[in-house]
PDB file of C-alpha atoms in Angstrom:
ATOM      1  CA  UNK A   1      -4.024  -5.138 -32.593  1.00  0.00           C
ATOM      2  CA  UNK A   2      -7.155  -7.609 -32.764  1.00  0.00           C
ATOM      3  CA  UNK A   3      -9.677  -7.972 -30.097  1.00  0.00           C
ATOM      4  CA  UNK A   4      -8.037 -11.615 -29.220  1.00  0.00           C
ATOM      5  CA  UNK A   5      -4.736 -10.193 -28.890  1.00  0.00           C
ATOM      6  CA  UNK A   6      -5.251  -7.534 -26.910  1.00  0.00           C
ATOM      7  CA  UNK A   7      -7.336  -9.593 -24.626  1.00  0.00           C
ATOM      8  CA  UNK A   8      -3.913 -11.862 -24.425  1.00  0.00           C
ATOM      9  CA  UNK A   9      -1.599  -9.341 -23.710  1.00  0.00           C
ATOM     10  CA  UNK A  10      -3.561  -8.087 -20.709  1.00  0.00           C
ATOM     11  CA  UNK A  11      -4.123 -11.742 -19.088  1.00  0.00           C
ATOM     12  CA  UNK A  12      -0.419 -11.858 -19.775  1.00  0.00           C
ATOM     13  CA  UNK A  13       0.985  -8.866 -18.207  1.00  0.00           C
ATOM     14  CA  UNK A  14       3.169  -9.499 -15.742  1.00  0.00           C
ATOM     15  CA  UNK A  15       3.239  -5.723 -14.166  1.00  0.00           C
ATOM     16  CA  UNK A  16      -0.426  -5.376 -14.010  1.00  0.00           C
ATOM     17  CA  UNK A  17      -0.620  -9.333 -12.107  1.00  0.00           C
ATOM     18  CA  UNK A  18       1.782  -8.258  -9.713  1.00  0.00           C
ATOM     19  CA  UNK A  19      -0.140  -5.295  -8.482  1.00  0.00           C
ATOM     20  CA  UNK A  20      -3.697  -6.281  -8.433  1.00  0.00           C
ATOM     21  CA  UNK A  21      -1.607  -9.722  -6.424  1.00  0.00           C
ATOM     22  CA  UNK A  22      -0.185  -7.169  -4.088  1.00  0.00           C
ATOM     23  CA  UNK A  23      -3.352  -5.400  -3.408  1.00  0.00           C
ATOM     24  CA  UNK A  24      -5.290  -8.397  -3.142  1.00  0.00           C
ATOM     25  CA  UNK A  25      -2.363  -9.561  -0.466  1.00  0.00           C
ATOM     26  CA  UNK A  26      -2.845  -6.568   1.447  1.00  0.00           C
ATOM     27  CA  UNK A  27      -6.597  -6.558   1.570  1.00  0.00           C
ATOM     28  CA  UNK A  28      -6.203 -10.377   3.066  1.00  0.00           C
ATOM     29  CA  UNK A  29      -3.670  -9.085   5.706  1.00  0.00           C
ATOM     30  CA  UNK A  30      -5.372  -6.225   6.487  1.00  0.00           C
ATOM     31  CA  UNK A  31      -8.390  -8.390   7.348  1.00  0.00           C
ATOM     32  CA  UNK A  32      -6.877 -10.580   9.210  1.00  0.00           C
ATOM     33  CA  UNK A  33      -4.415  -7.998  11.507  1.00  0.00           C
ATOM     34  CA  UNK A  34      -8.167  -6.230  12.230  1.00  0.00           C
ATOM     35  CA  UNK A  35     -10.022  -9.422  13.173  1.00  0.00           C
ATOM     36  CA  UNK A  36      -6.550 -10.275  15.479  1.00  0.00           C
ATOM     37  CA  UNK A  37      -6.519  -6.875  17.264  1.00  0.00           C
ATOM     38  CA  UNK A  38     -10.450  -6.395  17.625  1.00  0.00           C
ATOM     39  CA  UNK A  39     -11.369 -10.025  17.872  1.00  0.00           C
ATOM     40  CA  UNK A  40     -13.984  -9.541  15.249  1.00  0.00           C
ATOM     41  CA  UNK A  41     -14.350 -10.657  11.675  1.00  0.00           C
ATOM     42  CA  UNK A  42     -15.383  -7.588   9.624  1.00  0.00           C
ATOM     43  CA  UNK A  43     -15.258  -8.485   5.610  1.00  0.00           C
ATOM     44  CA  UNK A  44     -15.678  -4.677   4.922  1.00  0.00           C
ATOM     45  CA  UNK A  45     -12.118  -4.382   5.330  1.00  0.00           C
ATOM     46  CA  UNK A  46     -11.390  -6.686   2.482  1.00  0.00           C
ATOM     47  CA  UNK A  47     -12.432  -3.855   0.128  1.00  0.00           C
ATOM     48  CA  UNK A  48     -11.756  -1.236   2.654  1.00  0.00           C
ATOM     49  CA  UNK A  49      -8.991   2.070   3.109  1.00  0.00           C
ATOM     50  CA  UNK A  50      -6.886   2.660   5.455  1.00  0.00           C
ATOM     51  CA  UNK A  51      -5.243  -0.040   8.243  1.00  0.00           C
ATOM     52  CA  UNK A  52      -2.447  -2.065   8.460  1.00  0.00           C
ATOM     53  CA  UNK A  53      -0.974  -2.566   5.277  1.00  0.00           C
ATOM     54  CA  UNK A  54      -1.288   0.123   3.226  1.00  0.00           C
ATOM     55  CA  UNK A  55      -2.955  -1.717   0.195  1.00  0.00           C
ATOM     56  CA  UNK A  56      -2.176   1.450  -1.955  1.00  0.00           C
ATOM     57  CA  UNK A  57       1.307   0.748  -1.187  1.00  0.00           C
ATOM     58  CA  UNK A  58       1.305  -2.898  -1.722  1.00  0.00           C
ATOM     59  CA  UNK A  59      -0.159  -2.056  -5.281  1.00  0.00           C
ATOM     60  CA  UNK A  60       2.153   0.800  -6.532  1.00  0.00           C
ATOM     61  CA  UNK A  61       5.145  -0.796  -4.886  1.00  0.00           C
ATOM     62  CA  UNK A  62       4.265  -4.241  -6.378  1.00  0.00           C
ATOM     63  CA  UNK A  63       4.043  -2.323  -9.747  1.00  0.00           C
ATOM     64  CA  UNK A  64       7.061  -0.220  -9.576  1.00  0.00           C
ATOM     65  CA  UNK A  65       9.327  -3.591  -8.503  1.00  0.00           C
ATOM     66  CA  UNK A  66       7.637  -5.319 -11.127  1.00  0.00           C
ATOM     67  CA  UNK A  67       8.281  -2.600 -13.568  1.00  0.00           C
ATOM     68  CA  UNK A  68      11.925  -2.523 -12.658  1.00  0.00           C
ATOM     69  CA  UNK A  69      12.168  -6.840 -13.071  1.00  0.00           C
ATOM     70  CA  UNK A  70      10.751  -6.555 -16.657  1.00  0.00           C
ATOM     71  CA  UNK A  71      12.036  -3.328 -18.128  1.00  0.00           C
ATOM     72  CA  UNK A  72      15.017  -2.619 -16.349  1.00  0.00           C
ATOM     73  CA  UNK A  73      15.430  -0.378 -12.845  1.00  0.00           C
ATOM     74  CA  UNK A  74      17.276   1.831 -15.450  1.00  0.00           C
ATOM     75  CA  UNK A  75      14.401   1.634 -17.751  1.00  0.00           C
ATOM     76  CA  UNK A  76      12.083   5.670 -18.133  1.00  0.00           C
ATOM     77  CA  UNK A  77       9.221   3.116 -17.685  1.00  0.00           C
ATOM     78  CA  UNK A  78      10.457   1.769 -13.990  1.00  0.00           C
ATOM     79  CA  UNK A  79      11.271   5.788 -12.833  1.00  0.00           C
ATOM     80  CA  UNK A  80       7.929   6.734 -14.197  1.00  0.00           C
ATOM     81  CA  UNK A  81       6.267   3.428 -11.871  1.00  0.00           C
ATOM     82  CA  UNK A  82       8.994   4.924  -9.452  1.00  0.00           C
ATOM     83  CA  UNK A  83       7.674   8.247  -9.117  1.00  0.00           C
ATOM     84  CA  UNK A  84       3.956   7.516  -9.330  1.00  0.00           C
ATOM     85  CA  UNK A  85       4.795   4.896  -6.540  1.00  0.00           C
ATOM     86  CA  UNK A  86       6.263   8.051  -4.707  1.00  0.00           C
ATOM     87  CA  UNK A  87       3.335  10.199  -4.627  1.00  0.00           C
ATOM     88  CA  UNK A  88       0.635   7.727  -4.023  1.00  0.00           C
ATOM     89  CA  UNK A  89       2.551   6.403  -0.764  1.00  0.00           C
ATOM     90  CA  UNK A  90       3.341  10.684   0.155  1.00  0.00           C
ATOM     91  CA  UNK A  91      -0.334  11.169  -0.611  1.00  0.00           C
ATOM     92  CA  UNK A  92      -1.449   8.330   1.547  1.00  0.00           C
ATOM     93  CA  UNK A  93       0.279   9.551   4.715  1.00  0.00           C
ATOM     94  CA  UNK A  94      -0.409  13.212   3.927  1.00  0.00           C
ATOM     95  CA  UNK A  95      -3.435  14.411   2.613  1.00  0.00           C
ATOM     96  CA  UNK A  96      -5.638  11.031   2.709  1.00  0.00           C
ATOM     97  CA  UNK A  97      -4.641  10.673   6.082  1.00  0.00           C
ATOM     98  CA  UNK A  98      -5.062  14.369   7.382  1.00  0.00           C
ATOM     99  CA  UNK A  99      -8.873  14.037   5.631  1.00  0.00           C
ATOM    100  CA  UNK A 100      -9.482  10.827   7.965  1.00  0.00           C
ATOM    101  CA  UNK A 101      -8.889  12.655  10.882  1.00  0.00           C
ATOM    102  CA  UNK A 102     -11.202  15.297   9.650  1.00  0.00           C
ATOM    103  CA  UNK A 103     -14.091  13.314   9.081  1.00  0.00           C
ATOM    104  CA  UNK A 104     -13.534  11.722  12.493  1.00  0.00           C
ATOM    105  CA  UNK A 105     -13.829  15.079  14.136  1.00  0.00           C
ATOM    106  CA  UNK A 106     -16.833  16.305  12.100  1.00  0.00           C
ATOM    107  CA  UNK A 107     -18.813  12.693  12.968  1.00  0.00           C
ATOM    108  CA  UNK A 108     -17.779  13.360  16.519  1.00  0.00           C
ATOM    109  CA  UNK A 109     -19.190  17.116  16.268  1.00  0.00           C
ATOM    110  CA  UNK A 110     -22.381  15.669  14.554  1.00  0.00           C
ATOM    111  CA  UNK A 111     -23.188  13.559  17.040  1.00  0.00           C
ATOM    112  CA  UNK A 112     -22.533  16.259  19.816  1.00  0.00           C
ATOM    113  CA  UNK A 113     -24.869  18.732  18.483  1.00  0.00           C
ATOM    114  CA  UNK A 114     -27.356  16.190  17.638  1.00  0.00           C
ATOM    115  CA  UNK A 115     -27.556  15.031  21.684  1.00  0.00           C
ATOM    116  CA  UNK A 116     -27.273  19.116  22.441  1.00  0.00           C
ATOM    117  CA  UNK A 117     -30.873  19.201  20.156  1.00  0.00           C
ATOM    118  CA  UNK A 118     -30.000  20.497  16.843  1.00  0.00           C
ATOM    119  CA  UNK A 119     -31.291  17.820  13.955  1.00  0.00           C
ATOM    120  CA  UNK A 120     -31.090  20.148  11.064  1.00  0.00           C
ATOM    121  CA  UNK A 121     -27.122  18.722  10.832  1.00  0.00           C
ATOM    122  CA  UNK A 122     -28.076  15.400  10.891  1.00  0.00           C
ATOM    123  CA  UNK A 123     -26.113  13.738   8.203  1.00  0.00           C
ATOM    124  CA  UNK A 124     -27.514  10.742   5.902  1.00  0.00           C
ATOM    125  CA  UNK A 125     -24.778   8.409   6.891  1.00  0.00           C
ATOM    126  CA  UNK A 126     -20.912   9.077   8.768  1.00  0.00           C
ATOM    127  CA  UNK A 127     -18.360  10.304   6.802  1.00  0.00           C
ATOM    128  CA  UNK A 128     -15.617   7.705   5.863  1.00  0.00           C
ATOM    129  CA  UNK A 129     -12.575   8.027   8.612  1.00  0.00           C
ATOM    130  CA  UNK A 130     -10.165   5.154   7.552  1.00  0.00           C
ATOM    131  CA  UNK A 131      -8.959   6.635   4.504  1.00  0.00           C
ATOM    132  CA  UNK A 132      -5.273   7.403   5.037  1.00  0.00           C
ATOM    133  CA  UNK A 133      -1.960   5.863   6.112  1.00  0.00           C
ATOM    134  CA  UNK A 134       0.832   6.292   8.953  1.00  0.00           C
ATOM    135  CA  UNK A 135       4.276   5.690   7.935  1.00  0.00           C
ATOM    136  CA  UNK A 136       4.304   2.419   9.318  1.00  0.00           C
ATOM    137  CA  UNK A 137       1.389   1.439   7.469  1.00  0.00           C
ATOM    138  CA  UNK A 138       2.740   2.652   4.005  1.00  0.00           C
ATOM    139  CA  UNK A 139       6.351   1.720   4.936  1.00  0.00           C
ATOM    140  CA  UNK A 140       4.407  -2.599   5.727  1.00  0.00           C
ATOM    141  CA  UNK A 141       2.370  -1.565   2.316  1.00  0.00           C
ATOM    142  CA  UNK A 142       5.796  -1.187  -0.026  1.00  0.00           C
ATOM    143  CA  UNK A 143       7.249  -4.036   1.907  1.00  0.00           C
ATOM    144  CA  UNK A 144       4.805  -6.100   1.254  1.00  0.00           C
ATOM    145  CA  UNK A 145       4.525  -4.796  -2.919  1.00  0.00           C
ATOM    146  CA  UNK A 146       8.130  -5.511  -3.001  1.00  0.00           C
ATOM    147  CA  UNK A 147       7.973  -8.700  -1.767  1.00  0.00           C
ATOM    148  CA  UNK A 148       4.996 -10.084  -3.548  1.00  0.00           C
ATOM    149  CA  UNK A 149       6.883  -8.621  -7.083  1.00  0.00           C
ATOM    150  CA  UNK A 150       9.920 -10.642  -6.072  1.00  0.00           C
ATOM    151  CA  UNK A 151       8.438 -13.767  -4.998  1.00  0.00           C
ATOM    152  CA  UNK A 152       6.040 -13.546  -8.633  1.00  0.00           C
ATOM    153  CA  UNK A 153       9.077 -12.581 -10.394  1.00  0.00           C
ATOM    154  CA  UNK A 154      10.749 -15.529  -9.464  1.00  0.00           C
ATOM    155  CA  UNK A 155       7.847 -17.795  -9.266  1.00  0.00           C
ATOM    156  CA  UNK A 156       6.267 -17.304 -12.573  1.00  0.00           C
ATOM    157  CA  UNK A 157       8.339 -15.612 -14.814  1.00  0.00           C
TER     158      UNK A 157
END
């Protein structure tokens, strides 16, 4: 394969448009639903985790619909996309979002033994608490993948 036509083949791939589309989707919506419910632009949450959509979602479900428009929903390649899809969205509302509720805690105890006098536990900066997903977040997310791969698919290709 030459440098030129690998270089094609990427700009041209439909799968890999339709997810970095559905993130980029869910990153916009995300914004917006936060400056809506807290009457406050914050661009952080363009690039940020965790909110309303689940952006993870909106990529891996974009993906996996994509996958199943171009290779076939009976296609190893779509239950591979499938799967992955799976456990990023499982992962999301499990783990990620168990750690999020950590870090809030931990901040929360920071900041109480710092007022009670005890700097040596001062951390540098918070830890990151929007990192995970409810079920309604993820569930918006794939919506949202889903649609944006069906709306491309029939768009564009």
């Amino acid at each position: 394969m030459s440098g030129m036509s690998g270089l094609q083949d990427l700009l041209h791939n439909d799968i890999l448009w339709a997810g970095i589309l559905g993130w980029f989707v869910a990153q916009i919506v995300k914004t917006i639903l936060y400056a809506v419910m807290n009457k406050k632009i914050d661009f952080t949450r363009l690039m940020g985790d965790g909110g309303m959509p689940s952006a993870h979602s909106a990529t891996v479900a974009a993906v996996a619909a994509m996958t199943g428009f171009t290779c076939g929903f009976g296609s190893p390649v779509f239950a591979v996309a499938c799967i992955t899809a799976i456990i990023v969205m499982h992962d999301a509302m499990g783990v990620r979002l168990e750690t999020g509720k950590q870090a809030k805690l931990l901040n929360e105890m920071v900041t109480l033994f710092e007022a009670l006098g005890q700097p040596k536990l001062k951390m540098e900066k918070k830890l990151k608490e929007l990192v995970g997903h409810t079920l309604s977040q993820v569930t918006a997310g794939m919506l949202l993948g889903v649609t944006v791969a069906v709306i491309y698919y029939y768009l564009f290709l």
